[in-house]
PDB file of C-alpha atoms in Angstrom:
ATOM      1  CA  GLY A 148     122.969  70.588 108.553  1.00 53.00           C
ATOM      2  CA  ALA A 149     122.471  67.479 106.475  1.00 56.00           C
ATOM      3  CA  GLU A 150     121.729  68.163 102.820  1.00 62.00           C
ATOM      4  CA  PRO A 151     119.140  66.185 100.849  1.00 67.00           C
ATOM      5  CA  ASP A 152     120.487  64.003  98.061  1.00 57.00           C
ATOM      6  CA  SER A 153     121.520  66.098  95.070  1.00 55.00           C
ATOM      7  CA  LEU A 154     119.270  66.070  92.025  1.00 56.00           C
ATOM      8  CA  SER A 155     120.641  65.118  88.653  1.00 44.00           C
ATOM      9  CA  SER A 156     117.314  64.778  86.908  1.00 38.00           C
ATOM     10  CA  VAL A 157     113.612  65.126  87.531  1.00 39.00           C
ATOM     11  CA  GLY A 158     111.209  62.719  85.898  1.00 35.00           C
ATOM     12  CA  ALA A 159     108.032  63.856  84.217  1.00 33.00           C
ATOM     13  CA  GLY A 160     104.688  62.623  85.441  1.00 32.00           C
ATOM     14  CA  SER A 161     101.033  63.485  85.773  1.00 28.00           C
ATOM     15  CA  LEU A 162     100.788  64.120  89.509  1.00 30.00           C
ATOM     16  CA  MET A 163     100.369  67.691  90.718  1.00 32.00           C
ATOM     17  CA  ARG A 164     101.971  66.898  94.085  1.00 34.00           C
ATOM     18  CA  VAL A 165     104.824  64.562  94.962  1.00 34.00           C
ATOM     19  CA  ARG A 166     103.541  61.798  97.202  1.00 33.00           C
ATOM     20  CA  ALA A 167     105.375  60.623 100.288  1.00 37.00           C
ATOM     21  CA  TRP A 168     107.018  57.211 100.021  1.00 33.00           C
ATOM     22  CA  PRO A 169     107.283  54.549 102.766  1.00 39.00           C
ATOM     23  CA  ARG A 170     110.038  55.143 105.291  1.00 43.00           C
ATOM     24  CA  SER A 171     111.068  51.489 104.957  1.00 43.00           C
ATOM     25  CA  LEU A 172     112.745  52.374 101.632  1.00 40.00           C
ATOM     26  CA  PRO A 173     116.317  53.745 101.659  1.00 46.00           C
ATOM     27  CA  ARG A 174     116.390  57.541 101.420  1.00 44.00           C
ATOM     28  CA  ARG A 175     117.959  57.638  97.933  1.00 40.00           C
ATOM     29  CA  GLN A 176     115.327  55.226  96.615  1.00 41.00           C
ATOM     30  CA  ARG A 177     112.522  57.276  98.187  1.00 46.00           C
ATOM     31  CA  LEU A 178     113.874  60.445  96.565  1.00 42.00           C
ATOM     32  CA  SER A 179     114.258  58.726  93.211  1.00 39.00           C
ATOM     33  CA  ARG A 180     110.657  57.579  93.295  1.00 44.00           C
ATOM     34  CA  ALA A 181     109.451  61.003  94.379  1.00 46.00           C
ATOM     35  CA  LEU A 182     111.319  62.591  91.477  1.00 42.00           C
ATOM     36  CA  SER A 183     109.542  60.386  88.989  1.00 41.00           C
ATOM     37  CA  ALA A 184     106.204  61.757  90.243  1.00 47.00           C
ATOM     38  CA  VAL A 185     106.986  65.447  89.804  1.00 56.00           C
ATOM     39  CA  ALA A 186     104.674  67.335  87.495  1.00 71.00           C
ATOM     40  CA  GLY A 187     105.969  69.791  84.939  1.00 73.00           C
ATOM     41  CA  GLY A 188     107.661  67.521  82.409  1.00 82.00           C
ATOM     42  CA  PRO A 189     110.862  68.669  80.666  1.00 86.00           C
ATOM     43  CA  VAL A 190     110.613  72.183  82.137  1.00 89.00           C
ATOM     44  CA  ALA A 191     110.661  70.761  85.658  1.00 88.00           C
ATOM     45  CA  GLU A 192     113.626  68.595  84.709  1.00 89.00           C
ATOM     46  CA  LEU A 193     115.557  71.806  84.026  1.00 91.00           C
ATOM     47  CA  LEU A 194     114.350  73.965  86.894  1.00 95.00           C
ATOM     48  CA  LEU A 195     114.056  71.748  89.958  1.00 96.00           C
ATOM     49  CA  PRO A 196     117.734  70.701  90.096  1.00 96.00           C
ATOM     50  CA  ARG A 197     118.795  74.339  89.754  1.00 96.00           C
ATOM     51  CA  VAL A 198     116.522  75.508  92.560  1.00 97.00           C
ATOM     52  CA  HIS A 199     117.674  72.581  94.698  1.00 97.00           C
ATOM     53  CA  THR A 200     121.297  73.602  94.115  1.00 97.00           C
ATOM     54  CA  ALA A 201     120.483  77.208  94.932  1.00 97.00           C
ATOM     55  CA  LEU A 202     118.955  76.171  98.255  1.00 97.00           C
ATOM     56  CA  SER A 203     121.882  73.985  99.241  1.00 96.00           C
ATOM     57  CA  ARG A 204     124.910  75.767  97.767  1.00 96.00           C
ATOM     58  CA  ASP A 205     124.017  79.430  97.320  1.00 96.00           C
ATOM     59  CA  ILE A 206     121.541  79.938 100.153  1.00 97.00           C
ATOM     60  CA  GLY A 207     122.643  77.367 102.705  1.00 96.00           C
ATOM     61  CA  ALA A 208     119.108  76.350 103.621  1.00 96.00           C
ATOM     62  CA  THR A 209     118.600  73.677 106.259  1.00 93.00           C
ATOM     63  CA  PRO A 210     116.420  70.596 105.746  1.00 94.00           C
ATOM     64  CA  GLY A 211     113.238  71.056 107.734  1.00 93.00           C
ATOM     65  CA  GLN A 212     113.625  74.838 107.826  1.00 94.00           C
ATOM     66  CA  ARG A 213     110.632  77.175 107.942  1.00 96.00           C
ATOM     67  CA  LEU A 214     110.436  79.169 104.706  1.00 97.00           C
ATOM     68  CA  VAL A 215     107.961  82.032 104.303  1.00 98.00           C
ATOM     69  CA  VAL A 216     107.283  82.499 100.583  1.00 98.00           C
ATOM     70  CA  SER A 217     106.314  86.028  99.564  1.00 98.00           C
ATOM     71  CA  VAL A 218     103.548  85.521  96.972  1.00 98.00           C
ATOM     72  CA  SER A 219     102.025  88.466  95.142  1.00 96.00           C
ATOM     73  CA  GLY A 220      99.924  86.283  92.848  1.00 97.00           C
ATOM     74  CA  GLY A 221     102.090  87.079  89.833  1.00 96.00           C
ATOM     75  CA  CYS A 222     103.867  84.563  87.641  1.00 96.00           C
ATOM     76  CA  ASP A 223     107.249  84.680  89.389  1.00 97.00           C
ATOM     77  CA  SER A 224     106.108  84.186  92.975  1.00 98.00           C
ATOM     78  CA  VAL A 225     103.475  81.592  92.067  1.00 98.00           C
ATOM     79  CA  ALA A 226     106.141  79.616  90.185  1.00 98.00           C
ATOM     80  CA  LEU A 227     108.498  79.900  93.165  1.00 98.00           C
ATOM     81  CA  LEU A 228     105.837  78.495  95.468  1.00 98.00           C
ATOM     82  CA  HIS A 229     105.164  75.550  93.147  1.00 98.00           C
ATOM     83  CA  LEU A 230     108.878  74.817  92.774  1.00 98.00           C
ATOM     84  CA  LEU A 231     109.317  74.777  96.550  1.00 98.00           C
ATOM     85  CA  LEU A 232     106.251  72.564  96.903  1.00 97.00           C
ATOM     86  CA  ALA A 233     107.820  70.125  94.426  1.00 96.00           C
ATOM     87  CA  LEU A 234     111.054  70.132  96.448  1.00 96.00           C
ATOM     88  CA  GLN A 235     109.275  69.856  99.793  1.00 93.00           C
ATOM     89  CA  PRO A 236     109.392  66.048 100.038  1.00 90.00           C
ATOM     90  CA  ARG A 237     113.204  65.980 100.030  1.00 90.00           C
ATOM     91  CA  TRP A 238     113.818  69.208 101.936  1.00 95.00           C
ATOM     92  CA  ARG A 239     110.926  68.796 104.406  1.00 94.00           C
ATOM     93  CA  LEU A 240     110.483  72.570 104.245  1.00 94.00           C
ATOM     94  CA  ARG A 241     107.873  74.120 106.524  1.00 95.00           C
ATOM     95  CA  LEU A 242     106.300  76.437 103.963  1.00 97.00           C
ATOM     96  CA  HIS A 243     104.217  79.509 104.790  1.00 98.00           C
ATOM     97  CA  VAL A 244     102.696  82.003 102.352  1.00 98.00           C
ATOM     98  CA  LEU A 245     102.935  85.770 102.890  1.00 98.00           C
ATOM     99  CA  HIS A 246     100.905  88.195 100.774  1.00 98.00           C
ATOM    100  CA  PHE A 247     101.051  91.982 100.794  1.00 96.00           C
ATOM    101  CA  ASN A 248      97.895  93.833  99.813  1.00 94.00           C
ATOM    102  CA  HIS A 249      98.888  97.421  99.082  1.00 90.00           C
ATOM    103  CA  GLY A 250      95.324  98.385  98.215  1.00 86.00           C
ATOM    104  CA  LEU A 251      96.606 100.756  95.549  1.00 82.00           C
ATOM    105  CA  ARG A 252      94.950  99.079  92.546  1.00 86.00           C
ATOM    106  CA  PRO A 253      91.404  97.817  91.883  1.00 88.00           C
ATOM    107  CA  GLU A 254      92.788  94.293  91.403  1.00 90.00           C
ATOM    108  CA  SER A 255      94.312  94.105  94.894  1.00 91.00           C
ATOM    109  CA  GLY A 256      91.330  92.322  96.444  1.00 93.00           C
ATOM    110  CA  ASP A 257      91.205  89.713  93.671  1.00 95.00           C
ATOM    111  CA  GLU A 258      94.951  89.066  94.001  1.00 96.00           C
ATOM    112  CA  GLU A 259      94.636  88.550  97.758  1.00 97.00           C
ATOM    113  CA  ALA A 260      91.765  86.095  97.264  1.00 97.00           C
ATOM    114  CA  PHE A 261      93.750  84.242  94.597  1.00 97.00           C
ATOM    115  CA  VAL A 262      96.803  83.842  96.858  1.00 98.00           C
ATOM    116  CA  HIS A 263      94.658  82.830  99.814  1.00 97.00           C
ATOM    117  CA  ALA A 264      92.940  80.126  97.744  1.00 97.00           C
ATOM    118  CA  LEU A 265      96.307  78.910  96.397  1.00 98.00           C
ATOM    119  CA  ALA A 266      97.710  78.539  99.911  1.00 98.00           C
ATOM    120  CA  GLU A 267      94.582  76.776 101.145  1.00 97.00           C
ATOM    121  CA  ARG A 268      94.654  74.384  98.191  1.00 97.00           C
ATOM    122  CA  HIS A 269      98.085  73.210  99.327  1.00 97.00           C
ATOM    123  CA  SER A 270      97.222  73.319 103.054  1.00 97.00           C
ATOM    124  CA  LEU A 271      99.777  76.053 103.755  1.00 97.00           C
ATOM    125  CA  PRO A 272      99.478  78.713 106.474  1.00 97.00           C
ATOM    126  CA  VAL A 273      98.822  82.095 104.851  1.00 98.00           C
ATOM    127  CA  HIS A 274      99.605  85.520 106.278  1.00 98.00           C
ATOM    128  CA  VAL A 275      98.167  88.709 104.744  1.00 97.00           C
ATOM    129  CA  ARG A 276      99.461  92.185 105.470  1.00 97.00           C
ATOM    130  CA  ARG A 277      97.491  95.245 104.327  1.00 94.00           C
ATOM    131  CA  LEU A 278      98.541  98.863 104.163  1.00 88.00           C
ATOM    132  CA  PRO A 279      96.494 101.034 106.525  1.00 80.00           C
ATOM    133  CA  ALA A 280      94.006 103.452 105.032  1.00 75.00           C
ATOM    134  CA  GLY A 281      95.533 106.795 104.150  1.00 72.00           C
ATOM    135  CA  TRP A 282      99.077 105.435 104.136  1.00 73.00           C
ATOM    136  CA  ARG A 283      99.759 106.746 100.647  1.00 69.00           C
ATOM    137  CA  GLU A 284      99.151 110.359 101.673  1.00 69.00           C
ATOM    138  CA  SER A 285     100.433 110.170 105.234  1.00 70.00           C
ATOM    139  CA  GLN A 286     104.170 109.938 104.563  1.00 69.00           C
ATOM    140  CA  PRO A 287     106.626 111.695 102.258  1.00 69.00           C
ATOM    141  CA  GLY A 288     108.781 109.901  99.711  1.00 68.00           C
ATOM    142  CA  GLY A 289     108.276 107.659  96.693  1.00 77.00           C
ATOM    143  CA  ILE A 290     105.580 105.004  96.927  1.00 80.00           C
ATOM    144  CA  GLN A 291     107.791 102.214  95.581  1.00 81.00           C
ATOM    145  CA  GLU A 292     110.596 102.788  98.086  1.00 85.00           C
ATOM    146  CA  ARG A 293     108.229 103.218 101.010  1.00 87.00           C
ATOM    147  CA  SER A 294     106.300 100.093 100.004  1.00 89.00           C
ATOM    148  CA  ARG A 295     109.552  98.132  99.852  1.00 92.00           C
ATOM    149  CA  GLU A 296     110.538  99.280 103.340  1.00 93.00           C
ATOM    150  CA  TRP A 297     107.078  98.391 104.667  1.00 93.00           C
ATOM    151  CA  ARG A 298     107.228  94.884 103.159  1.00 96.00           C
ATOM    152  CA  ARG A 299     110.687  94.311 104.603  1.00 97.00           C
ATOM    153  CA  ALA A 300     109.662  95.434 108.085  1.00 96.00           C
ATOM    154  CA  GLU A 301     106.488  93.321 108.017  1.00 97.00           C
ATOM    155  CA  SER A 302     108.415  90.284 106.746  1.00 98.00           C
ATOM    156  CA  LEU A 303     110.983  90.489 109.539  1.00 98.00           C
ATOM    157  CA  ALA A 304     108.257  90.994 112.128  1.00 97.00           C
ATOM    158  CA  LEU A 305     106.490  87.844 110.910  1.00 97.00           C
ATOM    159  CA  LEU A 306     109.724  85.834 111.064  1.00 97.00           C
ATOM    160  CA  ASP A 307     110.299  86.966 114.636  1.00 96.00           C
ATOM    161  CA  GLU A 308     106.712  86.074 115.512  1.00 96.00           C
ATOM    162  CA  LEU A 309     107.015  82.579 114.029  1.00 95.00           C
ATOM    163  CA  ASP A 310     110.400  81.895 115.607  1.00 94.00           C
ATOM    164  CA  ALA A 311     109.181  83.123 118.991  1.00 92.00           C
ATOM    165  CA  ALA A 312     106.427  80.505 118.809  1.00 88.00           C
ATOM    166  CA  GLY A 313     109.115  77.818 118.627  1.00 82.00           C
ATOM    167  CA  PRO A 314     110.840  75.725 115.947  1.00 76.00           C
ATOM    168  CA  PRO A 315     108.821  73.648 113.485  1.00 71.00           C
ATOM    169  CA  GLN A 316     107.553  70.408 114.942  1.00 66.00           C
ATOM    170  CA  PHE A 317     108.795  67.213 113.317  1.00 59.00           C
ATOM    171  CA  SER A 318     107.195  63.815 113.224  1.00 55.00           C
ATOM    172  CA  SER A 319     109.216  60.675 113.774  1.00 48.00           C
ATOM    173  CA  ALA A 320     108.981  60.049 110.017  1.00 51.00           C
ATOM    174  CA  ASP A 321     110.932  63.275 109.402  1.00 55.00           C
ATOM    175  CA  ALA A 322     113.645  62.656 111.969  1.00 52.00           C
ATOM    176  CA  ASP A 323     116.486  62.200 109.481  1.00 54.00           C
ATOM    177  CA  PHE A 324     115.687  65.586 107.908  1.00 50.00           C
ATOM    178  CA  ALA A 325     115.540  67.534 111.178  1.00 48.00           C
ATOM    179  CA  ASP A 326     119.218  67.894 111.999  1.00 47.00           C
ATOM    180  CA  GLU A 327     118.835  71.597 112.805  1.00 50.00           C
ATOM    181  CA  PRO A 328     115.158  72.161 113.665  1.00 51.00           C
ATOM    182  CA  GLY A 329     116.052  75.417 115.449  1.00 58.00           C
ATOM    183  CA  ALA A 330     117.367  77.201 112.339  1.00 82.00           C
ATOM    184  CA  ALA A 331     115.920  80.697 111.939  1.00 90.00           C
ATOM    185  CA  SER A 332     113.043  81.112 109.529  1.00 95.00           C
ATOM    186  CA  LEU A 333     113.693  82.767 106.163  1.00 97.00           C
ATOM    187  CA  VAL A 334     111.679  84.756 103.621  1.00 98.00           C
ATOM    188  CA  ALA A 335     111.874  83.500 100.025  1.00 98.00           C
ATOM    189  CA  LEU A 336     111.595  86.171  97.318  1.00 98.00           C
ATOM    190  CA  ALA A 337     110.886  85.478  93.641  1.00 98.00           C
ATOM    191  CA  HIS A 338     113.535  87.683  92.012  1.00 97.00           C
ATOM    192  CA  HIS A 339     114.913  85.872  88.952  1.00 95.00           C
ATOM    193  CA  ALA A 340     117.748  86.217  86.440  1.00 93.00           C
ATOM    194  CA  ASP A 341     115.978  88.888  84.385  1.00 91.00           C
ATOM    195  CA  ASP A 342     115.361  90.935  87.529  1.00 91.00           C
ATOM    196  CA  GLN A 343     119.071  90.592  88.266  1.00 91.00           C
ATOM    197  CA  ALA A 344     119.964  92.060  84.873  1.00 88.00           C
ATOM    198  CA  GLU A 345     117.512  94.926  85.417  1.00 86.00           C
ATOM    199  CA  THR A 346     119.111  95.684  88.792  1.00 84.00           C
ATOM    200  CA  VAL A 347     122.644  95.807  87.376  1.00 83.00           C
ATOM    201  CA  LEU A 348     121.595  98.022  84.461  1.00 83.00           C
ATOM    202  CA  LEU A 349     119.612 100.307  86.758  1.00 81.00           C
ATOM    203  CA  LYS A 350     122.678 100.789  88.957  1.00 77.00           C
ATOM    204  CA  ALA A 351     124.826 101.516  85.911  1.00 78.00           C
ATOM    205  CA  LEU A 352     122.371 104.140  84.661  1.00 78.00           C
ATOM    206  CA  ARG A 353     122.161 105.808  88.044  1.00 76.00           C
ATOM    207  CA  GLY A 354     125.936 105.856  88.282  1.00 75.00           C
ATOM    208  CA  CYS A 355     128.076 103.868  90.686  1.00 69.00           C
ATOM    209  CA  HIS A 356     131.640 102.640  91.119  1.00 65.00           C
ATOM    210  CA  LEU A 357     132.421  99.499  89.134  1.00 61.00           C
ATOM    211  CA  SER A 358     133.109  97.648  92.386  1.00 63.00           C
ATOM    212  CA  ASN A 359     129.483  98.275  93.395  1.00 67.00           C
ATOM    213  CA  LEU A 360     127.997  97.248  90.045  1.00 66.00           C
ATOM    214  CA  ARG A 361     126.513  94.104  91.506  1.00 77.00           C
ATOM    215  CA  GLY A 362     123.106  92.574  91.478  1.00 83.00           C
ATOM    216  CA  MET A 363     121.055  91.016  94.244  1.00 91.00           C
ATOM    217  CA  GLU A 364     122.499  88.363  96.554  1.00 94.00           C
ATOM    218  CA  TRP A 365     121.195  84.820  96.824  1.00 96.00           C
ATOM    219  CA  ARG A 366     120.955  85.406 100.551  1.00 97.00           C
ATOM    220  CA  ALA A 367     120.867  88.794 102.265  1.00 96.00           C
ATOM    221  CA  GLY A 368     120.284  88.378 105.970  1.00 96.00           C
ATOM    222  CA  ARG A 369     117.003  86.534 106.351  1.00 97.00           C
ATOM    223  CA  PHE A 370     115.874  87.111 102.759  1.00 98.00           C
ATOM    224  CA  VAL A 371     116.705  84.493 100.125  1.00 98.00           C
ATOM    225  CA  ARG A 372     116.282  84.387  96.343  1.00 98.00           C
ATOM    226  CA  PRO A 373     116.222  80.801  95.007  1.00 98.00           C
ATOM    227  CA  LEU A 374     115.373  81.880  91.431  1.00 98.00           C
ATOM    228  CA  LEU A 375     118.340  84.093  90.537  1.00 95.00           C
ATOM    229  CA  GLY A 376     119.574  81.406  88.152  1.00 93.00           C
ATOM    230  CA  VAL A 377     116.215  81.063  86.362  1.00 96.00           C
ATOM    231  CA  ARG A 378     114.843  83.117  83.459  1.00 93.00           C
ATOM    232  CA  LYS A 379     111.399  84.715  83.530  1.00 93.00           C
ATOM    233  CA  GLU A 380     110.307  82.780  80.444  1.00 93.00           C
ATOM    234  CA  GLU A 381     111.232  79.504  82.169  1.00 95.00           C
ATOM    235  CA  LEU A 382     108.953  80.332  85.100  1.00 96.00           C
ATOM    236  CA  SER A 383     105.956  81.029  82.874  1.00 95.00           C
ATOM    237  CA  ALA A 384     106.691  77.864  80.894  1.00 95.00           C
ATOM    238  CA  TYR A 385     106.798  75.869  84.143  1.00 96.00           C
ATOM    239  CA  LEU A 386     103.407  77.149  85.250  1.00 96.00           C
ATOM    240  CA  GLY A 387     102.063  76.461  81.775  1.00 94.00           C
ATOM    241  CA  ALA A 388     103.289  72.880  81.990  1.00 94.00           C
ATOM    242  CA  LEU A 389     101.555  72.514  85.363  1.00 95.00           C
ATOM    243  CA  GLY A 390      98.352  74.079  84.072  1.00 94.00           C
ATOM    244  CA  GLU A 391      98.577  76.729  86.795  1.00 95.00           C
ATOM    245  CA  GLY A 392      97.448  80.317  86.392  1.00 94.00           C
ATOM    246  CA  TRP A 393      98.518  83.580  87.978  1.00 95.00           C
ATOM    247  CA  ARG A 394      97.458  87.200  88.221  1.00 94.00           C
ATOM    248  CA  GLU A 395      99.050  89.789  85.946  1.00 86.00           C
ATOM    249  CA  ASP A 396      99.837  93.239  87.325  1.00 80.00           C
ATOM    250  CA  ALA A 397      98.964  95.570  84.447  1.00 75.00           C
ATOM    251  CA  THR A 398     101.277  98.286  85.797  1.00 74.00           C
ATOM    252  CA  ASN A 399     104.295  96.110  84.943  1.00 74.00           C
ATOM    253  CA  ALA A 400     103.578  96.793  81.272  1.00 72.00           C
ATOM    254  CA  GLU A 401     103.503 100.557  81.717  1.00 72.00           C
ATOM    255  CA  PRO A 402     106.754 102.445  81.003  1.00 71.00           C
ATOM    256  CA  THR A 403     106.111 104.783  83.935  1.00 73.00           C
ATOM    257  CA  TYR A 404     109.015 103.791  86.161  1.00 74.00           C
ATOM    258  CA  LYS A 405     112.634 103.561  85.062  1.00 78.00           C
ATOM    259  CA  ARG A 406     112.825  99.863  85.958  1.00 77.00           C
ATOM    260  CA  ASN A 407     109.836  99.141  83.741  1.00 79.00           C
ATOM    261  CA  ARG A 408     111.465 100.959  80.831  1.00 84.00           C
ATOM    262  CA  ILE A 409     114.619  98.923  81.317  1.00 81.00           C
ATOM    263  CA  ARG A 410     112.569  95.719  81.284  1.00 81.00           C
ATOM    264  CA  LEU A 411     110.342  96.637  78.364  1.00 79.00           C
ATOM    265  CA  GLN A 412     112.744  98.577  76.123  1.00 83.00           C
ATOM    266  CA  LEU A 413     116.419  98.358  77.075  1.00 83.00           C
ATOM    267  CA  LEU A 414     116.724  94.659  77.948  1.00 81.00           C
ATOM    268  CA  PRO A 415     115.189  93.418  74.669  1.00 82.00           C
ATOM    269  CA  LEU A 416     117.525  95.694  72.715  1.00 85.00           C
ATOM    270  CA  LEU A 417     120.626  94.528  74.613  1.00 82.00           C
ATOM    271  CA  GLU A 418     119.547  90.909  74.234  1.00 82.00           C
ATOM    272  CA  GLU A 419     119.316  91.457  70.491  1.00 82.00           C
ATOM    273  CA  LEU A 420     122.691  93.198  70.298  1.00 82.00           C
ATOM    274  CA  THR A 421     124.395  90.429  72.309  1.00 76.00           C
ATOM    275  CA  GLY A 422     122.756  87.612  70.378  1.00 81.00           C
ATOM    276  CA  GLY A 423     120.808  86.504  73.434  1.00 78.00           C
ATOM    277  CA  GLY A 424     123.913  86.434  75.609  1.00 77.00           C
ATOM    278  CA  LEU A 425     123.279  89.465  77.836  1.00 79.00           C
ATOM    279  CA  LEU A 426     122.683  87.599  81.078  1.00 78.00           C
ATOM    280  CA  ALA A 427     125.661  85.311  80.531  1.00 78.00           C
ATOM    281  CA  ARG A 428     127.917  88.321  79.973  1.00 76.00           C
ATOM    282  CA  LEU A 429     126.655  90.099  83.076  1.00 75.00           C
ATOM    283  CA  ARG A 430     127.196  86.943  85.090  1.00 72.00           C
ATOM    284  CA  ALA A 431     130.712  86.504  83.706  1.00 68.00           C
ATOM    285  CA  ALA A 432     131.556  90.122  84.561  1.00 65.00           C
ATOM    286  CA  ARG A 433     130.441  89.562  88.147  1.00 65.00           C
ATOM    287  CA  GLU A 434     132.456  86.359  88.479  1.00 63.00           C
ATOM    288  CA  GLN A 435     135.577  88.133  87.193  1.00 59.00           C
ATOM    289  CA  ASP A 436     135.050  90.803  89.816  1.00 58.00           C
ATOM    290  CA  GLY A 437     135.267  88.184  92.542  1.00 55.00           C
ATOM    291  CA  PRO A 438     132.795  86.866  95.140  1.00 53.00           C
TER     292      PRO A 438
END
């Protein structure tokens, strides 16, 4: 489908939302004016063009497409939602929010309420999925893997439900962005560049053939990851520049799981040993291996 004008820069401003500009202006001029109203200052100037490029080049998103954003309430997913909200005026994305309440921690209720309020503040439809009582004891296997499978199944079921209800409805003002209004809905996940490094290192430690030593894909079926080119520290800086908060999962700081130990202990060491160039070297290795 038609792709919104590419972004070379994003102006700083004081507005928390990008306003819509009169349709009498040429599209490029409308986009230019919208860019100048984006909040987030210099951090947004760095991130928004990269996420825009990811949507158009790496993911192949369609203007006007329905995008269900999986939001846990943590820094990464909250930043993803705000970045997509900032890009909404030029992509005309039909954003939904999906939250999974696993009910496994005392903070789960507060996180659900936080996400619900965030979605309502931006007038976005919100969908909450909760694990049934007794789920933890009712099935064999590791909790993390089972939780991942449950989230995937629930996400796909929601996409089917939304698509069965029909394509997003477009107003006459959005007509030039609705070239493919029937495109299937997608789920946007907040995995970022640091998560990518963790995934590659985790595979290496578990043992695999070099040809399979790859990270996550920008797009895997109906799941997309617009933040794979963004560092974790950039996401927290972006939310800080917006004055937006998030909820911190305390278990992420516990070296209980192997992935947590990689994040907390191994990655900092490898970053130090490579002079801060770990992610660039992992990316170069993947590019040498081919697409």
